[in-house]
XYZ file of C-alpha atoms in Angstrom:
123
model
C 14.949 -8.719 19.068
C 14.185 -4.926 19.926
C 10.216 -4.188 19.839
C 9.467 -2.268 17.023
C 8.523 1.343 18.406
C 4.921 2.034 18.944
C 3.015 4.716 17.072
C 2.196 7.852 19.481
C -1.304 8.069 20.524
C -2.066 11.576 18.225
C -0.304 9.168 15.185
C -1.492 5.998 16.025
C -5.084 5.928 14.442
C -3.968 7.228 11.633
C -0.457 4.908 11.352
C -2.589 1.718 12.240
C -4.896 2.154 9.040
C -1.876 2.853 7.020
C -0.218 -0.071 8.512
C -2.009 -2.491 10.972
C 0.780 -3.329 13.224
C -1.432 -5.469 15.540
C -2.820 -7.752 12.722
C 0.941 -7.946 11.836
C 2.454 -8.980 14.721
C -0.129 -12.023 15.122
C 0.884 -13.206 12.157
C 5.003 -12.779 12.209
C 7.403 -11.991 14.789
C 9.379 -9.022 14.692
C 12.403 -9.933 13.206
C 10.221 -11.555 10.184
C 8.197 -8.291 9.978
C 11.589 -5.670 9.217
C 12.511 -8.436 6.829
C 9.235 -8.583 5.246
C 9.048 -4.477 5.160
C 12.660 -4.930 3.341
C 11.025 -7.217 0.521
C 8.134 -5.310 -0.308
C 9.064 -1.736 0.518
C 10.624 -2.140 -3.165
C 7.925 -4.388 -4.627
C 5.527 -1.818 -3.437
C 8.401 1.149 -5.294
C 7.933 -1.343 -8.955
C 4.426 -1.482 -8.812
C 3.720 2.420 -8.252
C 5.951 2.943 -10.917
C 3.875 0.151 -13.318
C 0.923 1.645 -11.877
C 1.910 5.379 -12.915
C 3.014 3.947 -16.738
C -0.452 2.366 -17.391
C -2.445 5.422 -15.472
C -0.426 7.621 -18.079
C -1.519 5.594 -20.939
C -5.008 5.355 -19.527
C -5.262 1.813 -20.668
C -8.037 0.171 -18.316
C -6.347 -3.620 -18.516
C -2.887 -2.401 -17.555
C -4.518 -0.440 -14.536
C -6.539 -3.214 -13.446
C -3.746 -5.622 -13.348
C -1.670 -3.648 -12.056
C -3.778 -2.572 -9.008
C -4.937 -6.475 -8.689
C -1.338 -7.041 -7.649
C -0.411 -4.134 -6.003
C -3.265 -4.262 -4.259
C -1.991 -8.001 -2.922
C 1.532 -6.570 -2.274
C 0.011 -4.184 0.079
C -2.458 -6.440 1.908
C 0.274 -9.090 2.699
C 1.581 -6.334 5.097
C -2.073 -4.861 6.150
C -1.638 -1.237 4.840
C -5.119 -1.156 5.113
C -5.289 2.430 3.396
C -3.664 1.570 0.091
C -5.066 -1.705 0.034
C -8.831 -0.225 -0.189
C -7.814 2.823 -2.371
C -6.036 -0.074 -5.321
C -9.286 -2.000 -4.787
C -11.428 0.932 -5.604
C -8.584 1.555 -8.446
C -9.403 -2.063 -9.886
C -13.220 -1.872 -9.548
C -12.897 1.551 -11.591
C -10.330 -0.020 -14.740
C -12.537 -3.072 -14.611
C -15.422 -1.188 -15.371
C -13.408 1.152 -17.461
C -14.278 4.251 -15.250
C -11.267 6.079 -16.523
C -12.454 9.362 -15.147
C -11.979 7.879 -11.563
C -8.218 7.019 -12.213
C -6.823 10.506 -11.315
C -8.490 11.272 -8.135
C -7.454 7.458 -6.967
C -3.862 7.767 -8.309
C -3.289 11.098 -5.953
C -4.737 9.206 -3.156
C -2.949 6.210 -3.890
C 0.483 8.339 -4.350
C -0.102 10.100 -0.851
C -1.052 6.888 0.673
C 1.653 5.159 -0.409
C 4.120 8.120 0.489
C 2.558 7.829 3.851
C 2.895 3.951 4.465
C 6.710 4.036 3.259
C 6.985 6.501 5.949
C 5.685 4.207 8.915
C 7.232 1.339 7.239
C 10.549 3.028 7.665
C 9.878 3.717 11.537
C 9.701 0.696 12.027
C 12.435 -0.916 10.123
């Protein structure tokens, strides 16, 4: 199979904290990796849009699930970014820090914007 394209060196930083490519390809080869992309690109699409429902109810349970398992979604392809912004997402429902939720859910939207974008370079 064809390499998947590396990031530019201005990008790169940036693109390896939204997605750690490196840690990525010592786990799977790259065939495995576009598949896995495939799977969770849309996994990643349900659980923003669970995520958004229980941010817009403000109901601290439904947030904290939610970002429990998003959160895994997105570490089981090492988007580092969005995996530390749904953690800080959980610790704030948990501890029912609702006033947190809608500076996280911007970051989380733009990070996940960003990581779909990388993840589709690569596909």
């Amino acid at each position: 199979p064809t390499p998947a394209p590396t990031p530019t060196a201005a990008s790169g930083q940036n693109e390896e904290r939204l997605l750690n490519m490196t840690a990525l390809r010592e786990r799977f080869a790259e065939d495995e990796i576009k598949m896995l992309f495939g799977i969770v690109e849309d996994s990643l699409g349900g659980e923003l849009k669970k995520l958004r429902e229980g941010l817009a109810q403000n109901d601290d349970k439904v947030v904290a699930s939610v970002a429990h398992a998003f959160k895994g979604a997105s570490m089981s392809i090492e988007a580092t970014t969005l995996y530390e912004l749904l953690y800080e997402l959980e610790k704030a429902a948990k501890a029912s820090d609702s006033a947190s939720f809608a500076g996280l859910a911007e970051k989380i939207e733009v990070a996940f914007t960003e990581t779909i974008e990388v993840i589709r370079r690569y596909k």
